Short mmCIF file of C-alpha atoms in Angstrom, two decimals:
data_model
loop_
_atom_site.label_atom_id
_atom_site.label_comp_id
_atom_site.label_asym_id
_atom_site.label_seq_id
_atom_site.Cartn_x
_atom_site.Cartn_y
_atom_site.Cartn_z
CA UNK A 916 24.09 -17.90 51.54
CA UNK A 917 23.42 -14.62 49.80
CA UNK A 918 26.58 -15.10 47.76
CA UNK A 919 25.42 -18.58 46.64
CA UNK A 920 22.08 -17.19 45.49
CA UNK A 921 23.81 -14.50 43.46
CA UNK A 922 26.08 -17.10 41.93
CA UNK A 923 23.15 -19.35 41.04
CA UNK A 924 21.29 -16.39 39.48
CA UNK A 925 24.36 -15.38 37.51
CA UNK A 926 24.84 -18.93 36.23
CA UNK A 927 21.17 -19.11 35.25
CA UNK A 928 21.33 -15.82 33.37
CA UNK A 929 24.55 -16.87 31.67
CA UNK A 930 23.04 -20.23 30.67
CA UNK A 931 19.98 -18.57 29.18
CA UNK A 932 22.21 -16.13 27.27
CA UNK A 933 24.29 -19.02 25.91
CA UNK A 934 21.18 -20.93 24.85
CA UNK A 935 19.76 -17.87 23.10
CA UNK A 936 23.10 -17.16 21.44
CA UNK A 937 23.40 -20.76 20.19
CA UNK A 938 19.83 -20.65 18.91
CA UNK A 939 20.44 -17.39 17.05
CA UNK A 940 23.67 -18.70 15.54
CA UNK A 941 21.91 -21.84 14.33
CA UNK A 942 18.87 -19.85 13.17
CA UNK A 943 20.72 -17.28 11.10
CA UNK A 944 23.73 -19.28 9.91
CA UNK A 945 22.84 -22.93 10.33
CA UNK A 946 21.01 -23.48 7.05
CA UNK A 947 22.96 -23.55 3.80
CA UNK A 948 20.20 -24.05 1.18
CA UNK A 949 22.07 -26.51 -1.03
CA UNK A 950 20.01 -25.75 -4.15
CA UNK A 951 20.14 -21.96 -3.89
CA UNK A 952 23.48 -21.95 -5.73
CA UNK A 953 21.54 -22.89 -8.90
CA UNK A 954 19.71 -19.54 -8.79
CA UNK A 955 21.23 -16.23 -9.79
CA UNK A 956 20.28 -12.71 -8.77
CA UNK A 957 18.72 -10.76 -11.64
CA UNK A 958 17.50 -7.38 -10.43
CA UNK A 959 16.57 -5.57 -7.22
CA UNK A 960 13.00 -5.72 -5.95
CA UNK A 961 11.86 -2.09 -6.23
CA UNK A 962 11.03 0.32 -3.45
CA UNK A 963 11.15 -2.05 -0.46
CA UNK A 964 11.82 1.03 1.67
CA UNK A 965 8.20 2.07 1.11
CA UNK A 966 7.10 -0.88 3.23
CA UNK A 967 5.31 -2.87 0.56
CA UNK A 968 4.99 -6.65 0.54
CA UNK A 969 5.88 -8.06 -2.91
CA UNK A 970 3.57 -10.91 -3.91
CA UNK A 971 3.11 -11.59 -7.62
CA UNK A 972 5.49 -11.55 -10.58
CA UNK A 973 4.72 -11.33 -14.30
CA UNK A 974 6.67 -10.64 -17.48
CA UNK A 975 6.02 -9.21 -20.94
CA UNK A 976 8.27 -9.71 -23.96
CA UNK A 977 9.10 -6.78 -26.25
CA UNK A 978 6.95 -4.18 -24.60
CA UNK A 979 7.12 -0.68 -26.05
CA UNK A 980 8.17 2.37 -24.07
CA UNK A 981 8.84 5.99 -24.90
CA UNK A 982 12.23 7.66 -24.80
CA UNK A 983 12.18 11.46 -24.77
CA UNK A 984 15.35 13.30 -25.71
CA UNK A 985 16.09 16.99 -26.11
CA UNK A 986 17.37 18.15 -29.50
CA UNK A 987 19.07 21.53 -29.92
CA UNK A 988 18.70 23.13 -33.35
CA UNK A 989 21.21 25.35 -35.14
CA UNK A 990 19.37 28.42 -33.88
CA UNK A 991 19.66 27.19 -30.29
CA UNK A 992 16.02 26.16 -30.05
CA UNK A 993 15.50 23.11 -27.84
CA UNK A 994 12.78 20.66 -28.85
CA UNK A 995 11.79 17.29 -27.49
CA UNK A 996 12.00 14.18 -29.62
CA UNK A 997 9.94 11.12 -28.67
CA UNK A 998 11.00 7.67 -29.83
CA UNK A 999 9.46 4.27 -29.17
CA UNK A 1000 11.74 1.41 -28.21
CA UNK A 1001 11.16 -2.16 -27.10
CA UNK A 1002 12.43 -4.28 -24.26
CA UNK A 1003 11.28 -6.99 -21.87
CA UNK A 1004 9.45 -5.88 -18.73
CA UNK A 1005 8.75 -7.38 -15.32
CA UNK A 1006 5.75 -6.46 -13.16
CA UNK A 1007 5.54 -6.97 -9.39
CA UNK A 1008 2.30 -6.68 -7.41
CA UNK A 1009 2.56 -5.42 -3.84
CA UNK A 1010 0.17 -4.53 -1.07
CA UNK A 1011 1.12 -1.56 1.08
CA UNK A 1012 1.19 -0.86 4.83
CA UNK A 1013 -1.15 1.52 6.60
CA UNK A 1014 0.09 5.07 7.09
CA UNK A 1015 -1.33 6.81 10.16
CA UNK A 1016 -4.15 4.27 10.25
CA UNK A 1017 -5.02 4.84 6.60
CA UNK A 1018 -4.80 2.03 4.05
CA UNK A 1019 -2.73 2.76 0.94
CA UNK A 1020 -3.58 1.67 -2.57
CA UNK A 1021 -1.88 -1.52 -3.72
CA UNK A 1022 0.76 -1.12 -6.40
CA UNK A 1023 2.27 -2.71 -9.47
CA UNK A 1024 5.99 -2.00 -9.88
CA UNK A 1025 7.60 -2.02 -13.34
CA UNK A 1026 11.19 -3.07 -14.11
CA UNK A 1027 12.77 -2.99 -17.57
CA UNK A 1028 15.16 -5.86 -18.24
CA UNK A 1029 17.66 -3.46 -19.83
CA UNK A 1030 16.79 -0.08 -18.32
CA UNK A 1031 16.03 -1.23 -14.77
CA UNK A 1032 13.44 0.24 -12.40
CA UNK A 1033 10.80 2.33 -14.17
CA UNK A 1034 8.29 3.21 -11.42
CA UNK A 1035 4.91 2.04 -10.22
CA UNK A 1036 1.18 2.36 -10.80
CA UNK A 1037 -1.48 2.37 -8.11
CA UNK A 1038 -4.66 0.32 -8.42
CA UNK A 1039 -8.24 1.59 -8.31
CA UNK A 1040 -11.55 -0.25 -8.00
CA UNK A 1041 -14.21 -0.02 -10.68
CA UNK A 1042 -15.81 2.88 -8.78
CA UNK A 1043 -12.55 4.83 -8.76
CA UNK A 1044 -11.72 4.28 -5.08
CA UNK A 1045 -8.21 3.06 -4.16
CA UNK A 1046 -7.85 -0.71 -4.18
CA UNK A 1047 -6.28 -1.49 -0.80
CA UNK A 1048 -6.71 -5.26 -0.83
CA UNK A 1049 -4.10 -7.92 -0.14
CA UNK A 1050 -3.13 -8.32 -3.79
CA UNK A 1051 -1.48 -11.59 -4.73
CA UNK A 1052 -0.87 -12.94 -8.21
CA UNK A 1053 -0.48 -10.82 -11.32
CA UNK A 1054 -0.76 -11.77 -15.00
CA UNK A 1055 -1.03 -9.72 -18.17
CA UNK A 1056 -0.92 -9.63 -21.94
CA UNK A 1057 -1.08 -6.64 -24.26
CA UNK A 1058 -4.82 -6.16 -23.68
CA UNK A 1059 -5.62 -7.27 -20.12
CA UNK A 1060 -4.19 -7.10 -16.61
CA UNK A 1061 -5.37 -9.63 -14.04
CA UNK A 1062 -4.74 -9.21 -10.28
CA UNK A 1063 -5.84 -11.64 -7.58
CA UNK A 1064 -7.14 -10.07 -4.37
CA UNK A 1065 -10.10 -10.06 -1.99
CA UNK A 1066 -13.42 -8.37 -2.71
CA UNK A 1067 -14.72 -6.86 0.54
CA UNK A 1068 -18.45 -6.34 0.86
CA UNK A 1069 -20.54 -5.15 3.78
CA UNK A 1070 -24.09 -6.45 4.28
CA UNK A 1071 -27.02 -4.60 5.84
CA UNK A 1072 -25.89 -5.66 9.32
CA UNK A 1073 -22.39 -4.29 8.86
CA UNK A 1074 -20.79 -7.71 8.51
CA UNK A 1075 -17.80 -7.72 6.15
CA UNK A 1076 -17.21 -10.72 3.91
CA UNK A 1077 -14.20 -11.35 1.68
CA UNK A 1078 -14.38 -13.28 -1.57
CA UNK A 1079 -11.38 -14.51 -3.55
CA UNK A 1080 -11.58 -12.37 -6.67
CA UNK A 1081 -9.70 -11.72 -9.88
CA UNK A 1082 -9.76 -8.03 -10.77
CA UNK A 1083 -9.40 -7.12 -14.43
CA UNK A 1084 -8.18 -4.00 -16.20
CA UNK A 1085 -8.87 -3.83 -19.93
CA UNK A 1086 -7.03 -1.99 -22.67
CA UNK A 1087 -8.85 1.25 -23.45
CA UNK A 1088 -6.71 2.83 -26.17
CA UNK A 1089 -6.79 1.32 -29.67
CA UNK A 1090 -3.47 3.01 -30.43
CA UNK A 1091 -1.57 1.73 -27.41
CA UNK A 1092 -1.44 -1.59 -25.59
CA UNK A 1093 -2.30 -1.85 -21.93
CA UNK A 1094 1.35 -2.66 -21.26
CA UNK A 1095 2.39 0.63 -22.87
CA UNK A 1096 -0.10 2.50 -20.71
CA UNK A 1097 1.19 0.86 -17.52
CA UNK A 1098 4.83 1.52 -18.39
CA UNK A 1099 4.14 5.15 -19.35
CA UNK A 1100 2.21 5.86 -16.16
CA UNK A 1101 4.81 4.09 -14.02
CA UNK A 1102 7.53 6.31 -15.50
CA UNK A 1103 5.64 9.32 -14.09
CA UNK A 1104 5.05 7.87 -10.63
CA UNK A 1105 7.38 10.38 -8.97
CA UNK A 1106 5.46 13.30 -10.47
CA UNK A 1107 2.81 14.35 -7.91
CA UNK A 1108 0.80 16.02 -10.66
CA UNK A 1109 0.61 12.94 -12.88
CA UNK A 1110 -2.08 10.26 -12.82
CA UNK A 1111 -0.27 6.97 -12.36
CA UNK A 1112 -3.32 4.86 -11.54
CA UNK A 1113 -4.84 1.88 -13.35
CA UNK A 1114 -8.57 1.38 -12.82
CA UNK A 1115 -10.13 -2.07 -12.87
CA UNK A 1116 -12.94 -2.45 -15.36
CA UNK A 1117 -14.40 -5.73 -14.08
CA UNK A 1118 -13.85 -8.65 -11.73
CA UNK A 1119 -14.88 -12.28 -11.34
CA UNK A 1120 -15.20 -14.84 -8.57
CA UNK A 1121 -11.98 -16.88 -8.42
CA UNK A 1122 -13.83 -19.97 -7.16
CA UNK A 1123 -11.28 -20.10 -4.32
CA UNK A 1124 -9.10 -17.78 -2.27
CA UNK A 1125 -7.21 -16.41 -5.31
CA UNK A 1126 -3.61 -16.56 -4.18
CA UNK A 1127 -1.66 -16.69 -7.45
CA UNK A 1128 -2.05 -16.21 -11.20
CA UNK A 1129 -0.08 -17.16 -14.26
CA UNK A 1130 -0.47 -16.23 -17.92
CA UNK A 1131 0.77 -18.97 -20.23
CA UNK A 1132 1.96 -17.42 -23.48
CA UNK A 1133 2.06 -20.30 -25.98
CA UNK A 1134 4.67 -18.67 -28.22
CA UNK A 1135 6.76 -17.27 -25.33
CA UNK A 1136 6.06 -13.69 -26.36
CA UNK A 1137 7.17 -14.05 -29.96
CA UNK A 1138 3.73 -13.34 -31.41
CA UNK A 1139 2.09 -9.94 -31.70
CA UNK A 1140 -0.90 -10.78 -29.53
CA UNK A 1141 -2.87 -13.44 -27.66
CA UNK A 1142 -3.06 -16.87 -29.26
CA UNK A 1143 -5.82 -19.46 -29.03
CA UNK A 1144 -3.40 -21.72 -27.13
CA UNK A 1145 -2.77 -19.12 -24.42
CA UNK A 1146 -4.12 -19.85 -20.94
CA UNK A 1147 -4.79 -18.07 -17.66
CA UNK A 1148 -4.23 -20.07 -14.47
CA UNK A 1149 -5.87 -19.02 -11.20
CA UNK A 1150 -4.79 -20.89 -8.09
CA UNK A 1151 -5.49 -20.99 -4.38
CA UNK A 1152 -3.32 -21.33 -1.28
CA UNK A 1153 -4.17 -23.85 1.43
CA UNK A 1154 -2.92 -24.00 4.99
CA UNK A 1155 -4.72 -25.57 7.91
CA UNK A 1156 -6.98 -23.09 9.66
CA UNK A 1157 -9.90 -20.84 8.80
CA UNK A 1158 -7.76 -18.02 7.43
CA UNK A 1159 -6.26 -20.08 4.61
CA UNK A 1160 -8.80 -22.85 4.31
CA UNK A 1161 -10.34 -24.13 1.09
CA UNK A 1162 -13.60 -25.85 0.21
CA UNK A 1163 -13.95 -29.48 1.31
CA UNK A 1164 -14.54 -30.43 -2.31
CA UNK A 1165 -10.99 -29.31 -3.09
CA UNK A 1166 -9.55 -31.85 -0.62
CA UNK A 1167 -8.46 -35.17 -2.11
CA UNK A 1168 -5.79 -37.85 -2.19
CA UNK A 1169 -4.17 -38.26 -5.59
CA UNK A 1170 -4.23 -41.69 -7.29
CA UNK A 1171 -1.42 -44.14 -6.61
CA UNK A 1172 0.57 -45.07 -9.71
CA UNK A 1173 2.77 -48.17 -9.86
CA UNK A 1174 5.55 -48.45 -12.43
CA UNK A 1175 8.54 -50.78 -12.45
CA UNK A 1176 7.66 -51.94 -8.98
CA UNK A 1177 7.65 -48.42 -7.54
CA UNK A 1178 4.62 -46.59 -6.28
CA UNK A 1179 4.12 -42.82 -6.51
CA UNK A 1180 1.16 -40.57 -5.91
CA UNK A 1181 -1.19 -40.92 -2.97
CA UNK A 1182 -0.44 -37.30 -2.00
CA UNK A 1183 -2.87 -35.29 0.12
CA UNK A 1184 -3.91 -32.12 -1.72
CA UNK A 1185 -6.30 -29.40 -0.59
CA UNK A 1186 -6.11 -26.73 -3.28
CA UNK A 1187 -7.18 -26.24 -6.89
CA UNK A 1188 -5.81 -24.35 -9.88
CA UNK A 1189 -8.31 -23.42 -12.60
CA UNK A 1190 -7.35 -23.22 -16.26
CA UNK A 1191 -9.11 -20.69 -18.54
CA UNK A 1192 -8.79 -20.22 -22.28
CA UNK A 1193 -7.73 -16.68 -23.15
CA UNK A 1194 -9.98 -14.73 -25.47
CA UNK A 1195 -7.62 -13.75 -28.30
CA UNK A 1196 -9.97 -11.17 -29.81
CA UNK A 1197 -9.49 -7.91 -27.94
CA UNK A 1198 -12.15 -6.16 -29.98
CA UNK A 1199 -14.91 -8.42 -28.68
CA UNK A 1200 -17.27 -7.28 -25.94
CA UNK A 1201 -15.47 -9.56 -23.49
CA UNK A 1202 -14.52 -7.67 -20.33
CA UNK A 1203 -12.59 -10.45 -18.60
CA UNK A 1204 -10.04 -11.52 -21.21
CA UNK A 1205 -11.06 -15.20 -21.06
CA UNK A 1206 -13.83 -17.26 -22.59
CA UNK A 1207 -17.04 -17.13 -20.60
CA UNK A 1208 -20.05 -19.40 -20.11
CA UNK A 1209 -22.40 -18.72 -23.00
CA UNK A 1210 -24.31 -22.00 -23.42
CA UNK A 1211 -28.04 -21.70 -23.87
CA UNK A 1212 -28.74 -23.72 -20.73
CA UNK A 1213 -27.21 -20.96 -18.62
CA UNK A 1214 -29.47 -18.16 -19.84
CA UNK A 1215 -31.60 -18.29 -16.69
CA UNK A 1216 -28.57 -18.14 -14.41
CA UNK A 1217 -27.11 -14.92 -13.12
CA UNK A 1218 -24.25 -13.57 -11.05
CA UNK A 1219 -24.41 -11.24 -8.06
CA UNK A 1220 -22.47 -8.45 -9.76
CA UNK A 1221 -23.69 -8.94 -13.32
CA UNK A 1222 -20.35 -9.74 -14.92
CA UNK A 1223 -20.04 -12.82 -17.17
CA UNK A 1224 -18.62 -16.01 -15.71
CA UNK A 1225 -15.29 -17.40 -16.98
CA UNK A 1226 -15.56 -20.90 -18.38
CA UNK A 1227 -13.31 -23.30 -16.45
CA UNK A 1228 -11.61 -25.62 -18.93
CA UNK A 1229 -9.69 -27.90 -16.56
CA UNK A 1230 -8.93 -28.26 -12.85
CA UNK A 1231 -5.48 -29.06 -11.46
CA UNK A 1232 -5.07 -30.40 -7.94
CA UNK A 1233 -1.92 -28.99 -6.32
CA UNK A 1234 0.03 -29.37 -3.07
CA UNK A 1235 -0.63 -27.16 -0.06
CA UNK A 1236 1.00 -23.76 0.50
CA UNK A 1237 1.58 -22.94 -3.18
CA UNK A 1238 2.45 -19.25 -3.72
CA UNK A 1239 3.39 -19.25 -7.41
CA UNK A 1240 2.93 -21.19 -10.67
CA UNK A 1241 4.91 -21.08 -13.93
CA UNK A 1242 4.50 -23.23 -17.02
CA UNK A 1243 7.11 -23.09 -19.79
CA UNK A 1244 6.47 -23.75 -23.48
CA UNK A 1245 8.97 -26.62 -23.48
CA UNK A 1246 7.07 -28.82 -21.07
CA UNK A 1247 8.18 -27.72 -17.62
CA UNK A 1248 6.14 -26.65 -14.63
CA UNK A 1249 7.42 -25.02 -11.43
CA UNK A 1250 5.48 -24.36 -8.23
CA UNK A 1251 6.67 -21.99 -5.50
CA UNK A 1252 5.79 -23.46 -2.08
CA UNK A 1253 6.35 -21.49 1.11
CA UNK A 1254 4.88 -20.27 4.36
CA UNK A 1255 6.42 -18.25 7.18
CA UNK A 1256 10.09 -18.60 8.06
CA UNK A 1257 10.67 -22.20 7.02
CA UNK A 1258 12.62 -23.02 3.85
CA UNK A 1259 10.81 -22.60 0.56
CA UNK A 1260 10.48 -25.32 -2.06
CA UNK A 1261 10.54 -24.89 -5.82
CA UNK A 1262 8.88 -28.01 -7.20
CA UNK A 1263 9.79 -28.90 -10.79
CA UNK A 1264 7.39 -31.16 -12.73
CA UNK A 1265 7.18 -32.69 -16.19
CA UNK A 1266 4.16 -30.90 -17.66
CA UNK A 1267 4.05 -33.09 -20.77
CA UNK A 1268 3.53 -36.19 -18.67
CA UNK A 1269 1.07 -34.38 -16.50
CA UNK A 1270 -1.17 -32.99 -19.21
CA UNK A 1271 -0.11 -33.27 -22.83
CA UNK A 1272 -2.37 -32.38 -25.71
CA UNK A 1273 -4.33 -35.62 -25.28
CA UNK A 1274 -4.56 -35.29 -21.50
CA UNK A 1275 -4.13 -39.01 -21.11
CA UNK A 1276 -0.54 -39.68 -20.01
CA UNK A 1277 -1.28 -39.47 -16.28
CA UNK A 1278 -4.38 -40.51 -14.39
CA UNK A 1279 -7.07 -37.85 -14.44
CA UNK A 1280 -10.65 -38.12 -13.32
CA UNK A 1281 -13.95 -36.47 -13.93
CA UNK A 1282 -14.84 -34.24 -11.02
CA UNK A 1283 -18.00 -36.24 -10.31
CA UNK A 1284 -16.00 -39.48 -10.10
CA UNK A 1285 -14.02 -38.04 -7.18
CA UNK A 1286 -16.67 -36.30 -5.10
CA UNK A 1287 -20.10 -37.43 -3.91
CA UNK A 1288 -22.92 -35.58 -2.18
CA UNK A 1289 -24.43 -36.32 1.24
CA UNK A 1290 -26.45 -39.16 -0.31
CA UNK A 1291 -23.43 -40.81 -1.91
CA UNK A 1292 -24.49 -39.68 -5.37
CA UNK A 1293 -22.15 -38.13 -7.91
CA UNK A 1294 -21.48 -34.46 -7.18
CA UNK A 1295 -21.14 -32.29 -10.27
CA UNK A 1296 -18.97 -29.18 -10.21
CA UNK A 1297 -20.96 -26.10 -9.24
CA UNK A 1298 -19.82 -22.53 -9.86
CA UNK A 1299 -19.87 -20.28 -6.78
CA UNK A 1300 -21.91 -17.14 -7.28
CA UNK A 1301 -23.53 -18.36 -10.51
CA UNK A 1302 -27.08 -19.52 -9.88
CA UNK A 1303 -30.77 -19.31 -10.64
CA UNK A 1304 -33.64 -18.98 -8.21
CA UNK A 1305 -35.99 -21.94 -8.53
CA UNK A 1306 -38.23 -20.98 -5.61
CA UNK A 1307 -38.35 -17.91 -3.45
CA UNK A 1308 -35.14 -17.67 -1.45
CA UNK A 1309 -33.62 -20.84 -2.90
CA UNK A 1310 -30.77 -20.86 -5.38
CA UNK A 1311 -29.59 -23.56 -7.72
CA UNK A 1312 -25.87 -23.32 -8.66
CA UNK A 1313 -24.80 -23.74 -12.25
CA UNK A 1314 -23.18 -27.17 -12.60
CA UNK A 1315 -21.17 -28.95 -15.30
CA UNK A 1316 -20.49 -32.64 -15.84
CA UNK A 1317 -17.42 -32.68 -18.08
CA UNK A 1318 -14.72 -31.05 -15.92
CA UNK A 1319 -11.64 -33.18 -15.43
CA UNK A 1320 -9.22 -32.99 -12.51
CA UNK A 1321 -5.48 -33.48 -13.15
CA UNK A 1322 -3.02 -34.18 -10.37
CA UNK A 1323 0.20 -32.21 -9.98
CA UNK A 1324 1.85 -34.62 -7.58
CA UNK A 1325 4.82 -36.94 -7.02
CA UNK A 1326 4.05 -39.01 -10.13
CA UNK A 1327 5.47 -36.25 -12.36
CA UNK A 1328 7.83 -34.51 -9.91
CA UNK A 1329 11.35 -34.28 -11.33
CA UNK A 1330 13.16 -32.28 -8.66
CA UNK A 1331 12.71 -30.25 -5.48
CA UNK A 1332 14.82 -27.12 -5.03
CA UNK A 1333 15.43 -26.20 -1.38
CA UNK A 1334 15.78 -22.38 -1.16
CA UNK A 1335 15.39 -19.61 1.45
CA UNK A 1336 12.04 -18.78 2.96
CA UNK A 1337 9.22 -16.67 1.53
CA UNK A 1338 9.37 -17.50 -2.16
CA UNK A 1339 6.34 -15.93 -3.81
CA UNK A 1340 5.29 -15.41 -7.43
CA UNK A 1341 6.99 -16.89 -10.50
CA UNK A 1342 7.22 -15.89 -14.15
CA UNK A 1343 9.00 -16.98 -17.32
CA UNK A 1344 11.28 -15.01 -19.60
CA UNK A 1345 13.03 -16.38 -22.67
CA UNK A 1346 16.74 -15.56 -22.88
CA UNK A 1347 19.02 -16.77 -25.65
CA UNK A 1348 16.55 -19.44 -26.65
CA UNK A 1349 16.09 -20.77 -23.12
CA UNK A 1350 13.14 -20.12 -20.84
CA UNK A 1351 14.26 -19.01 -17.39
CA UNK A 1352 12.03 -19.17 -14.33
CA UNK A 1353 12.14 -15.98 -12.25
CA UNK A 1354 11.42 -16.16 -8.51
CA UNK A 1355 10.19 -13.32 -6.29
CA UNK A 1356 10.90 -13.37 -2.53
CA UNK A 1357 9.10 -11.46 0.24
CA UNK A 1358 11.84 -11.73 2.88
CA UNK A 1359 13.21 -8.27 2.05
CA UNK A 1360 9.98 -6.59 3.17
CA UNK A 1361 10.39 -4.32 6.21
CA UNK A 1362 8.17 -6.34 8.52
CA UNK A 1363 10.12 -9.59 7.98
CA UNK A 1364 13.76 -8.73 7.33
CA UNK A 1365 14.72 -8.71 11.03
CA UNK A 1366 13.59 -12.30 11.54
CA UNK A 1367 14.48 -14.27 8.42
CA UNK A 1368 17.68 -16.27 8.03
CA UNK A 1369 18.50 -14.78 4.67
CA UNK A 1370 17.14 -11.45 3.53
CA UNK A 1371 16.65 -11.49 -0.23
CA UNK A 1372 16.12 -8.15 -1.93
CA UNK A 1373 16.56 -9.38 -5.51
CA UNK A 1374 14.49 -11.38 -7.98
CA UNK A 1375 16.34 -14.61 -8.83
CA UNK A 1376 16.20 -16.90 -11.86
CA UNK A 1377 17.10 -20.46 -12.84
CA UNK A 1378 16.55 -23.02 -15.58
CA UNK A 1379 14.85 -26.09 -14.09
CA UNK A 1380 16.91 -29.25 -14.49
CA UNK A 1381 16.70 -32.79 -13.20
CA UNK A 1382 19.19 -33.58 -10.48
CA UNK A 1383 22.24 -35.31 -11.92
#
């Protein structure tokens, strides 16, 4: 009898071991990612050993950097010669782990397309304290750096609230661009005596949870500075649950479109992307880098922190779980969609059909024609944190009646790329006349690499194409 029990126990243990082994084999080697072959590794994600979690990706074309060489004269005297050269740069935002219970400042890593890893800068709040927030998207031009994160504030009762916020650093030196300053400081990041920090000069309410950013450079970096066609996109991430929820007024079903007997659209979306016009005049008093609300009817309105309010130009409704956004100058749009350990999706859309210069090639609607208030009346778009007090203790939000909502959905979807998990931020870089989309992955971070099917420690790129 005792022998039978031992045999049964052994069989049970063996069966469990087989089941676990089969599961692990399927988990780690059972998924082939058919579309991943279209992407190529470009460069290593910097400093993963430090425990950071890479989130956002941005690029800058023809950024200047200094090269210092030693020159020996005929008399044997050694002098240093400083030259300025240009190359393309990539910037990666990353939040850092706690060390001995202490939060570390978030970082921006710098990689030269030709020279490779440069170093990193740490981020500071406007008051000079380390910025330790869960940074997400990153965008920049020669004059401004934008980082999406959470603004933590504590009320009189000790309750901490977090607001989706875009933090802004502004160029301070008339003789050097902000990009030059970042690159120069990053190059000294290993010098404990050097200041390699970038301090935010302002911030604004992202009108959502501020997951990702994208700077649309209308001339793909060929011009010397910001152009009136340039745009900043600020988007939010939605996933069911309080942690990644969005406002109810961001939840909608996109219109159904019928063409040639086929119906598309009707997709359930619960997240917004806001489009802002970039202020091309650095020498203005603008602290945010985008056009702000200046109409006379807003003079009695104010913000909690006193900064101006960016003027939303258009709203784009996007799918859930978007982590990155990239718009090319030749009419393509790519969204990075991921969460957890499941496969990521890179969704490729036709931007020209979505929103060309006339904004009339796909159904779009005024915000107030989509949403109604509790009385069934039209609900106009109201800015969070921008209000006037009309009686004691009561606030009236600033509202607008001309905002249109455009739908990034199946009506303009050209292809879905199935790739490994944890795709994050996206950026664009022009190479040999073609605009490549670069994709950042988080799976190489220390806290995830033991669990994911495929650990990716490189940034990858591809040129979006329709499936043949």
